[in-house]
Amino acid sequence: MEKIKAAIIGSGNIGTDLMYKLERSDVIELTAVIGIEPESDGLKRAKERGYQAFSTGIQAIIDHPELADIVFDATSAKAHIHHAEVLKKLGKLAIDLTPAAIGPFFSPAVSSDEKSRELDNVNMITCGGQATIPIVHAVNKVADVTYGEIVATISSLSAGPGTRANIDEFTITTRRGIEEVGGADQGKALIILNPADPPILMRDTIYCEVKNMDEKAIQESIENMVETVKEYVPGYRLKQAPLFEGNVVTVFVEVEGAGDYFPEYAGNLDIMTAAATRVAEDFARSMLEKKSLI
Amino acid sequence: MTKKPIQITEVCLRDGSHTVAHQFTVEQVRNVTRALDDAGMHYIEVSHGDGLGGSTVQYGKSLVNEMELIEAAVDECTNSKVAVLLIPGIGTMSELKQAHKLGAKLVRVATHSTEADVSAQHISQARELGMEALGFLMMAHSVPVDKLVEQAKLMESYGAQAVYVTDSAGALLPHQVSERIKALRGSLDIEVGFHAHNNLSLAVANTLAAIEEGATRIDGAVRCLGAGAGNTQTEVLLAVMDRMGMDVGIDLYKMMDLAEDIVGPLIPGTQEIKKGSLALGYAGVYSSFLLHSERAAARFGLDPRDILMELGKMKVVGGQEDMILDVAAELAKKEKVRV
């Protein structure tokens, strides 16, 4: 079967984990991994797996535009602002895994009207957003969320330098995602790094203040949503039953990764790369359909 | 490594925000600030207990937007400077800019003792704004001395003008304070600070140990109005320092008066060390977890000490208040099975 070509910019934790996810795709063919550090672990692994590896950053795409129709950006919010311009000029679809938030937000678990539109840049929000926004959405659907607040706690080892330098962008982009994709009237996001050894699994707490407190409907909607997310992140689960008090619903989730690049505790990497893969595959399928029509 | 004069930061309007469940009013902040300014306090910290942007379900919502409180405090100051706390991951540069615009002159950028690199953005941008920017290494008891030095050096490299050893759990013993301050003084070109909690009744002793080793940025809370059993009691520390021949230019009698007449009446319960706050220091748990653990214990019919000890074992860090509900619900499940 024909596949759509793709490349990854960024050879850090997220880019490398994504490489392993794309290996298994039946509609996307990964051709290249592009970094800026020739000695980086990610680029070494890319070579080992038989992909082209470049250490020239975005210039690699400019020099070899035939490498990809879809370009995943796993660098940093700052870098993506420049990359987005370049990729747009080259006519590539950018799947942005940084919190730059240039294109519209996507979560595979929440259907979006944007999908039908012609897009050249889509944003994957943040790992904390991918883990929590589906739950906010599920609660909002049945109970109308006036305020959604999420706390994402990740192990220190799984937070690379990009995440650390972009912590403000993380909280701001996640907050916007809670509002725009989750449907909360107002959002707030907190991120905590925990250095415990052995490392903790990614855990997220979601607080929703709601207008219509219908415990049974809310619980059911949350459970359905967990099943939907599990389709692409098998290690996604409720830590325990949701708690209800006054107008506040509290949901605890835990994300165990697939262990592709980082060990299982790094569910934050896993949920981000799995979601990006899922979204990119949807676009790849419609690109293939269009091609077959021509 | 020239020694600078000791500067005191009064934290009752920030750390004490935990104690009053973030219910400070504009009038209370005005009264306390006016009296502190009159007594000659150097810095007065005003923010939500968890720093700028901390008003959340997770930590407790503020009765009054902290920006209004900061504005009121700035308005009352003639000599004292208003400081704010910022914990990256909770607050962002946008809140810091707002606080700066309202007249805050100093920011303490706080991270867990192993995560200093998340503060780079905020420290350098605070300096660009023209604010004094200090680093705050929280839960300093939980890491070895060399790790603390490494992290403090990072903050120095981002432009911090001082780094604090922050004993968030009130778990450090005097000799541990001494070795930490000494190591930082030996490796940094900037000032070193110390922030204590009194959960083991060591706050004044620990602060003296820090001063002895050359710490020059010192935190206190009038009447111990801070999380857990509170911080180093400012007016007591000042009296002790005075007896030791250290003059920091703050009027002791005025401090004693405001402690009695203005701050005392704000305290909802008692800042005496009771079993909850003692368990914080003993288990090494972040002091702001106390009231949340007591509430969760009441909700699930548990002993708050069991929750705190469990949290200590799990090595939770500052900000992880959501773990309290989770741990309490788990413990309650186990209790049920046992019955």
XYZ file of C-alpha atoms in Angstrom:
633
model
C 0.000 0.000 0.000
C 1.179 3.500 -0.763
C 2.220 5.615 2.200
C 2.672 9.321 2.856
C 6.264 10.367 3.535
C 7.096 12.069 6.783
C 10.100 13.490 8.630
C 10.711 14.428 12.255
C 12.520 17.605 13.306
C 13.881 17.287 16.823
C 15.930 14.334 18.007
C 15.205 14.695 21.723
C 12.936 12.591 23.921
C 9.714 13.282 22.024
C 11.161 13.079 18.518
C 12.859 9.775 19.251
C 9.808 8.232 20.883
C 7.756 9.371 17.874
C 10.192 7.605 15.548
C 9.317 4.267 17.139
C 5.584 4.983 16.909
C 5.755 5.892 13.205
C 7.657 2.710 12.449
C 4.420 0.816 13.056
C 2.179 3.032 10.906
C 0.507 1.561 7.825
C -0.141 4.928 6.156
C 2.972 6.926 7.050
C 6.499 6.226 5.899
C 9.126 7.895 8.048
C 12.089 8.913 5.890
C 14.270 11.128 8.049
C 15.034 12.371 11.551
C 16.500 15.852 11.742
C 18.327 17.317 14.715
C 21.024 19.850 15.437
C 23.366 17.682 17.523
C 25.175 15.150 15.317
C 26.097 13.126 18.405
C 22.598 13.059 19.898
C 21.209 9.710 20.967
C 18.144 10.297 18.817
C 20.124 10.752 15.595
C 22.285 7.716 16.356
C 19.185 5.615 16.835
C 17.643 6.998 13.642
C 20.698 5.881 11.664
C 20.595 2.472 13.308
C 16.973 2.057 12.243
C 17.857 2.924 8.647
C 16.435 6.458 8.442
C 18.285 9.398 6.993
C 19.702 11.492 9.784
C 20.524 15.175 9.420
C 22.073 17.525 11.959
C 21.350 20.695 9.984
C 17.962 21.475 11.531
C 15.194 22.906 9.354
C 17.742 23.493 6.561
C 17.594 19.746 5.860
C 13.981 20.103 4.710
C 14.832 23.159 2.621
C 17.678 21.217 0.970
C 15.638 18.030 0.521
C 11.972 18.965 0.218
C 11.197 15.578 -1.343
C 11.812 13.933 2.051
C 8.331 14.477 3.403
C 4.795 15.755 2.913
C 4.179 15.689 6.655
C 6.762 17.172 9.026
C 6.549 16.553 12.749
C 8.127 19.292 14.852
C 9.398 18.082 18.237
C 11.793 20.960 18.941
C 10.672 23.912 21.064
C 7.946 26.536 20.933
C 10.465 29.223 19.994
C 12.030 27.189 17.213
C 8.648 26.198 15.822
C 7.672 29.782 15.081
C 10.435 29.883 12.452
C 9.896 26.280 11.322
C 6.195 26.933 10.763
C 6.957 29.715 8.264
C 9.463 27.626 6.358
C 7.201 24.582 6.185
C 4.250 26.655 5.036
C 6.281 28.072 2.149
C 7.355 24.560 1.181
C 3.734 23.390 1.250
C 4.269 20.814 4.002
C 1.771 19.843 6.659
C 3.324 20.609 10.052
C 2.286 18.475 13.020
C 3.503 20.617 15.885
C 4.365 18.809 19.127
C 5.677 21.974 20.811
C 3.397 24.314 22.737
C 3.856 27.022 20.089
C 0.134 26.823 19.320
C 0.278 28.354 15.844
C -2.191 25.949 14.243
C -5.505 24.740 15.693
C -5.418 22.322 18.615
C -6.016 18.620 18.070
C -6.825 15.782 20.414
C -7.673 12.493 18.679
C -10.268 11.709 21.363
C -12.224 14.901 20.716
C -13.653 15.231 17.249
C -12.911 18.493 15.573
C -14.637 20.451 12.794
C -11.200 21.644 11.743
C -10.445 18.252 10.224
C -12.420 18.952 7.101
C -10.531 22.144 6.457
C -7.372 22.530 4.462
C -4.711 22.944 7.124
C -0.975 23.408 6.926
C -0.247 23.438 10.650
C -1.882 21.560 13.509
C -0.882 21.718 17.142
C -0.862 18.811 19.570
C -1.313 21.098 22.623
C 0.879 19.530 25.355
C 1.325 16.142 26.994
C -0.661 17.354 30.008
C -3.331 18.617 27.633
C -3.552 15.319 25.754
C -3.943 13.475 29.061
C -6.600 15.719 30.558
C -8.561 17.632 27.925
C -10.516 14.536 26.790
C -11.760 14.190 30.393
C -12.757 17.861 30.608
C -14.566 17.394 27.311
C -16.340 14.268 28.599
C -17.522 16.054 31.747
C -18.500 19.162 29.811
C -20.648 17.158 27.433
C -23.008 16.053 30.212
C -22.506 18.598 32.997
C -21.339 21.932 31.491
C -17.917 22.773 32.894
C -17.605 26.372 34.063
C -14.014 25.943 35.242
C -11.552 23.185 34.395
C -8.223 22.874 36.178
C -5.615 20.211 35.560
C -2.459 19.183 37.391
C 0.051 17.191 35.358
C 2.791 15.530 37.377
C 5.620 13.944 35.446
C 8.884 12.334 36.468
C 11.856 14.679 36.254
C 13.743 12.231 34.056
C 11.082 12.390 31.364
C 11.158 16.190 31.060
C 13.817 17.106 28.524
C 15.500 20.499 28.153
C 12.859 21.658 25.644
C 10.013 21.073 28.080
C 11.954 22.727 30.886
C 12.771 25.847 28.895
C 9.136 26.096 27.749
C 7.322 25.674 31.033
C 5.305 28.914 30.688
C 4.258 27.947 27.176
C 3.204 24.575 28.579
C 0.862 26.054 31.176
C -0.547 28.713 28.873
C -1.135 26.395 25.898
C -2.688 23.714 28.103
C -5.013 26.284 29.642
C -6.156 27.385 26.188
C -6.685 23.758 25.201
C -8.877 23.153 28.258
C -11.055 26.027 27.095
C -10.996 25.607 23.306
C -11.009 21.803 23.012
C -12.212 20.715 26.451
C -15.050 23.211 26.418
C -14.542 24.705 29.887
C -15.579 28.353 30.160
C -12.311 28.989 31.963
C -9.195 26.837 32.300
C -6.046 26.597 34.382
C -3.084 24.244 34.102
C -0.347 23.334 36.562
C 2.731 21.222 35.880
C 4.881 19.565 38.506
C 8.160 17.723 38.049
C 8.791 14.962 40.567
C 12.334 13.592 40.937
C 11.414 10.483 42.979
C 13.511 7.418 42.213
C 12.265 4.992 40.929
C 10.469 7.469 38.649
C 6.713 7.914 39.049
C 4.224 7.239 36.259
C 2.730 10.321 34.673
C -0.311 11.253 36.735
C -2.912 13.887 36.116
C -5.635 15.296 38.278
C -8.584 17.006 36.639
C -10.897 19.269 38.627
C -14.111 20.392 36.951
C -16.579 22.857 38.417
C -19.887 22.023 36.770
C -23.351 23.493 36.365
C -25.288 20.210 36.301
C -23.971 17.755 38.859
C -25.345 14.437 37.604
C -22.918 11.935 39.123
C -24.083 8.929 37.168
C -24.004 10.639 33.771
C -20.620 12.209 34.502
C -19.086 8.936 35.629
C -20.371 7.143 32.540
C -19.140 9.856 30.193
C -15.676 9.751 31.806
C -15.481 5.969 31.559
C -16.418 6.042 27.870
C -13.770 8.658 27.223
C -11.094 6.591 28.970
C -11.909 3.727 26.583
C -11.578 6.072 23.594
C -8.146 7.312 24.711
C -7.048 3.749 25.436
C -7.468 2.979 21.724
C -4.284 4.898 20.992
C -2.685 4.984 24.481
C -3.237 1.500 25.961
C -1.661 2.548 29.308
C -4.214 5.328 29.959
C -6.432 4.581 32.961
C -8.406 6.015 35.861
C -6.355 5.858 39.053
C -9.576 5.533 41.005
C -13.264 6.353 40.705
C -14.063 10.066 40.244
C -14.784 12.008 43.449
C -17.796 14.324 43.713
C -18.088 17.149 46.231
C -20.376 20.145 45.908
C -20.082 21.281 42.292
C -16.566 19.852 41.855
C -15.707 16.618 40.059
C -12.182 15.316 40.697
C -10.698 12.748 38.337
C -7.350 11.018 38.776
C -5.702 9.426 35.768
C -2.433 7.634 35.323
C -0.588 7.168 32.045
C 1.753 4.267 31.569
C 3.833 4.564 28.432
C 4.375 1.891 25.793
C 8.072 1.916 26.648
C 9.240 2.725 23.124
C 12.126 5.110 23.767
C 11.692 5.904 27.431
C 10.611 3.351 30.053
C 6.940 2.919 30.960
C 6.897 5.730 33.529
C 7.157 8.365 30.796
C 3.476 8.251 29.872
C 3.766 11.955 29.072
C 6.003 11.199 26.072
C 3.833 8.318 25.016
C 0.525 10.148 25.023
C 1.996 13.020 23.017
C 3.612 10.891 20.335
C 0.695 8.449 20.137
C -1.752 11.334 19.717
C 0.424 12.995 17.067
C 0.720 9.717 15.184
C -3.042 9.209 15.299
C -3.757 12.736 14.026
C -1.118 12.517 11.300
C -2.532 9.174 10.142
C -5.963 10.744 9.703
C -4.443 13.432 7.495
C -2.345 10.855 5.628
C -5.460 8.826 4.822
C -7.247 11.810 3.352
C -4.107 12.735 1.374
C -4.020 9.197 -0.039
C -7.707 9.383 -0.913
C -7.156 12.626 -2.782
C -4.222 11.116 -4.646
C -6.284 8.112 -5.727
C -8.989 10.417 -7.073
C -6.510 12.171 -9.343
C 32.492 36.678 48.649
C 32.167 39.995 50.465
C 29.585 39.942 53.203
C 26.513 42.066 52.711
C 24.235 43.338 55.478
C 21.432 41.034 56.582
C 18.086 41.753 54.923
C 14.847 40.396 56.335
C 11.840 39.373 54.267
C 8.544 39.178 56.137
C 6.477 36.351 54.641
C 3.302 36.317 56.776
C 1.233 37.785 53.931
C 2.422 35.038 51.541
C 3.320 31.921 53.554
C 0.564 32.877 56.009
C -1.874 32.807 53.119
C -1.861 28.999 53.543
C -2.824 29.335 57.203
C -5.830 31.513 56.447
C -6.829 29.321 53.472
C -5.961 32.234 51.132
C -8.700 34.462 52.578
C -6.678 37.656 53.187
C -8.620 40.871 52.597
C -7.325 44.147 51.219
C -7.839 45.786 54.605
C -5.824 43.122 56.436
C -2.979 43.402 53.939
C -3.013 47.190 54.244
C -2.941 47.128 58.047
C -0.136 44.588 58.288
C 1.940 46.249 55.564
C 1.534 49.741 57.010
C 2.739 48.586 60.422
C 5.651 46.562 58.982
C 6.725 49.503 56.844
C 6.581 51.753 59.888
C 8.750 49.306 61.847
C 11.386 49.372 59.094
C 10.890 45.910 57.562
C 13.116 45.438 54.500
C 10.916 43.319 52.242
C 7.268 42.253 52.554
C 6.198 39.292 50.448
C 2.627 39.299 49.142
C 1.208 36.545 46.889
C -1.044 33.527 47.048
C 0.634 30.934 49.313
C 1.684 28.944 46.262
C 2.958 32.058 44.560
C 1.556 34.107 41.716
C -1.242 32.259 39.913
C -1.697 29.890 42.847
C -5.410 30.592 43.276
C -6.747 27.196 42.186
C -8.948 24.305 43.274
C -5.709 22.399 43.876
C -4.345 24.860 46.458
C -7.394 26.861 47.424
C -8.849 29.874 45.699
C -8.009 33.350 46.941
C -10.784 35.444 48.425
C -9.248 38.547 46.852
C -7.204 38.523 43.636
C -3.544 38.669 44.704
C -2.901 41.541 42.301
C -5.258 43.708 44.339
C -3.400 42.683 47.485
C -0.028 43.470 45.913
C -1.301 46.850 44.754
C -2.611 47.633 48.253
C 0.684 46.604 49.869
C 2.721 48.727 47.460
C 0.442 51.643 48.229
C 1.144 51.325 51.977
C 4.946 51.145 51.675
C 7.175 54.141 52.051
C 10.478 52.339 52.621
C 9.754 48.625 52.587
C 9.792 46.852 49.236
C 7.085 44.452 48.137
C 8.285 40.996 47.062
C 6.403 38.232 45.265
C 6.849 34.486 44.917
C 6.710 32.684 41.577
C 6.750 28.910 41.182
C 7.282 28.035 37.490
C 4.624 25.510 36.460
C 2.055 27.371 38.576
C 2.618 31.040 37.765
C 3.957 32.488 34.526
C 5.802 35.558 33.301
C 2.508 37.232 32.536
C 1.560 37.328 36.243
C 5.077 38.452 37.120
C 4.892 41.328 34.659
C 1.571 42.343 36.138
C 2.998 42.296 39.679
C 6.008 44.289 38.530
C 3.755 46.867 36.916
C 1.903 47.228 40.208
C 5.186 47.967 41.972
C 6.641 44.645 43.191
C 10.416 45.088 43.324
C 11.678 41.595 44.063
C 10.727 38.095 42.986
C 11.745 34.783 44.461
C 11.601 32.145 41.762
C 11.017 28.811 43.472
C 11.684 25.302 42.225
C 12.085 21.927 43.841
C 15.714 21.384 44.902
C 16.467 19.227 41.858
C 14.626 21.237 39.187
C 16.397 24.623 39.098
C 16.541 24.660 35.308
C 12.830 25.449 34.989
C 13.599 28.864 36.530
C 15.967 30.118 33.811
C 13.276 31.920 31.814
C 11.768 33.642 34.845
C 14.968 34.705 36.569
C 16.464 36.243 33.450
C 13.242 37.974 32.461
C 12.768 39.358 35.966
C 16.245 40.862 35.733
C 15.337 42.352 32.362
C 12.306 43.964 33.995
C 14.707 45.511 36.495
C 13.476 43.447 39.432
C 15.676 41.827 42.014
C 15.519 38.113 41.197
C 16.361 35.490 43.799
C 16.291 31.709 43.556
C 14.382 29.601 46.076
C 15.349 25.919 46.295
C 12.423 24.217 48.006
C 12.477 21.019 50.082
C 16.220 21.573 50.615
C 16.280 18.778 53.215
C 15.535 16.173 50.559
C 18.746 16.348 48.546
C 22.450 15.868 49.344
C 24.552 18.998 49.796
C 26.421 18.631 46.484
C 23.135 18.434 44.567
C 21.950 21.635 46.243
C 25.200 23.381 45.291
C 24.863 22.235 41.678
C 21.290 23.537 41.471
C 22.144 26.845 43.199
C 24.925 27.391 40.663
C 22.403 26.965 37.866
C 20.230 29.684 39.375
C 23.294 31.905 39.737
C 24.075 31.341 36.060
C 20.557 32.505 35.077
C 21.144 35.793 36.892
C 19.803 35.136 40.402
C 21.212 37.636 42.890
C 20.819 35.250 45.826
C 19.808 31.639 46.321
C 17.802 30.466 49.295
C 18.048 27.190 51.136
C 14.311 26.678 51.613
C 13.339 24.243 54.353
C 9.749 23.858 53.136
C 9.080 20.861 55.361
C 10.743 22.293 58.460
C 12.757 19.088 58.543
C 16.350 20.344 58.611
C 18.414 20.046 61.776
C 20.833 22.854 62.711
C 23.986 21.043 61.566
C 22.310 20.291 58.227
C 21.490 23.964 57.778
C 25.106 24.878 58.571
C 26.584 22.470 56.042
C 24.196 23.601 53.310
C 24.759 27.337 53.824
C 28.508 26.824 54.149
C 28.665 24.819 50.913
C 26.633 27.426 49.025
C 28.686 30.299 50.405
C 31.825 28.487 49.314
C 30.644 27.920 45.746
C 28.585 30.992 44.848
C 29.537 34.614 44.280
C 26.027 35.768 45.144
C 24.220 36.039 48.475
C 22.762 33.020 50.239
C 19.398 33.041 51.991
C 17.499 30.830 54.408
C 13.771 30.169 54.804
C 12.665 28.042 57.748
C 9.532 26.310 59.002
C 9.105 25.730 62.706
C 7.628 22.222 62.591
C 10.417 20.809 64.770
C 10.693 23.989 66.861
C 14.060 24.700 65.265
C 13.276 27.734 63.117
C 15.134 30.358 65.206
C 18.014 27.971 65.951
C 18.313 27.012 62.284
C 18.181 30.645 61.210
C 20.996 31.511 63.618
C 23.021 28.605 62.218
C 22.425 30.013 58.732
C 23.461 33.527 59.757
C 26.542 32.109 61.473
C 27.584 30.552 58.139
C 27.040 33.794 56.259
C 23.430 33.749 55.056
C 22.322 37.351 54.545
C 18.788 36.957 53.165
C 16.584 35.812 55.999
C 12.871 35.046 56.082
C 10.571 35.416 59.044
C 6.844 35.388 59.737
C 5.382 37.483 62.503
C 3.639 35.260 65.078
C 4.769 32.248 62.985
C 1.991 33.080 60.517
C 3.049 30.624 57.809
C 2.253 27.104 56.635
C 2.495 24.247 59.119
C 3.793 25.597 62.432
C 4.828 28.692 60.514
C 8.218 30.232 59.801
C 10.904 31.744 61.993
C 8.986 34.091 64.266
C 10.253 37.445 63.032
C 9.910 39.484 66.222
C 11.563 36.731 68.257
C 14.442 36.430 65.785
C 14.938 40.199 65.869
C 15.083 40.170 69.680
C 17.619 37.334 69.633
C 19.725 39.055 66.975
C 19.620 42.253 68.987
C 20.882 40.396 72.046
C 23.675 38.973 69.909
C 24.669 42.467 68.846
C 23.272 42.326 65.326
C 21.381 45.465 64.335
C 19.338 45.226 61.159
C 17.570 48.551 61.612
C 14.093 47.203 62.363
C 12.258 48.542 65.423
C 11.764 45.633 67.823
C 9.047 47.251 69.950
C 7.016 48.180 66.901
C 7.364 44.611 65.645
C 6.207 43.266 69.011
C 3.210 45.591 68.945
C 2.107 44.743 65.445
C 2.576 41.056 66.212
C 0.244 41.366 69.187
C -2.324 43.837 67.876
C -2.486 43.380 64.123
C -1.160 39.977 63.034
C -2.283 37.950 66.081
C -5.997 38.504 65.474
C -5.646 37.222 61.874
C -4.605 33.741 62.974
C -7.611 31.408 62.811
C -6.347 28.666 65.142
C -3.001 28.425 66.813
C 0.496 28.247 65.331
C 1.600 26.139 68.273
C 3.282 22.901 67.153
C 0.590 20.244 67.285
C 0.689 16.680 66.052
C -0.115 17.634 62.475
C 2.660 20.192 62.071
C 5.074 18.016 64.029
C 4.329 15.154 61.615
C 5.241 17.468 58.694
C 8.718 18.094 60.035
C 9.137 14.511 61.132
C 8.012 13.005 57.813
C 9.641 15.721 55.673
C 6.440 16.867 53.956
C 5.840 20.294 52.394
C 4.256 22.491 55.075
C 1.263 23.693 53.072
C 0.006 20.083 52.965
C -1.140 20.289 56.604
C -4.571 21.872 56.271
C -5.373 19.902 53.115
C -4.439 16.656 54.904
C -6.587 17.555 57.884
C -9.526 18.239 55.574
C -8.997 14.994 53.649
C -8.658 13.078 56.924
C -12.000 14.441 58.106
C -13.620 13.616 54.757
C -12.420 10.009 54.734
C -12.358 9.328 58.484
C -8.569 9.010 58.776
C -5.719 10.220 61.003
C -3.961 13.077 59.152
C -0.626 11.709 60.359
C -1.151 8.526 58.369
C -1.725 10.593 55.235
C 1.354 12.745 55.893
C 3.601 9.757 56.613
C 2.435 8.077 53.407
C 3.119 11.272 51.418
C 6.584 11.448 52.984
C 7.315 7.897 51.893
C 6.175 8.703 48.345
C 8.568 11.673 48.239
C 5.925 14.084 46.999
C 7.203 17.571 46.216
C 5.779 21.052 46.743
C 2.623 21.609 44.714
C 1.415 18.006 44.704
C -1.625 18.695 46.878
C -3.730 16.477 44.601
C -1.821 13.499 46.031
C -3.456 14.147 49.399
C -6.960 13.306 48.169
C -5.629 10.391 46.170
C -3.657 8.946 49.097
C -6.563 9.538 51.508
C -9.021 7.777 49.197
C -6.574 4.853 48.845
C -6.002 4.605 52.605
C -9.755 4.735 53.223
C -10.217 1.860 50.759
C -7.602 -0.201 52.616
C -9.200 0.573 56.002
C -12.537 -0.654 54.686
C -10.997 -3.922 53.554
C -9.459 -4.390 56.987
C -12.763 -3.826 58.827
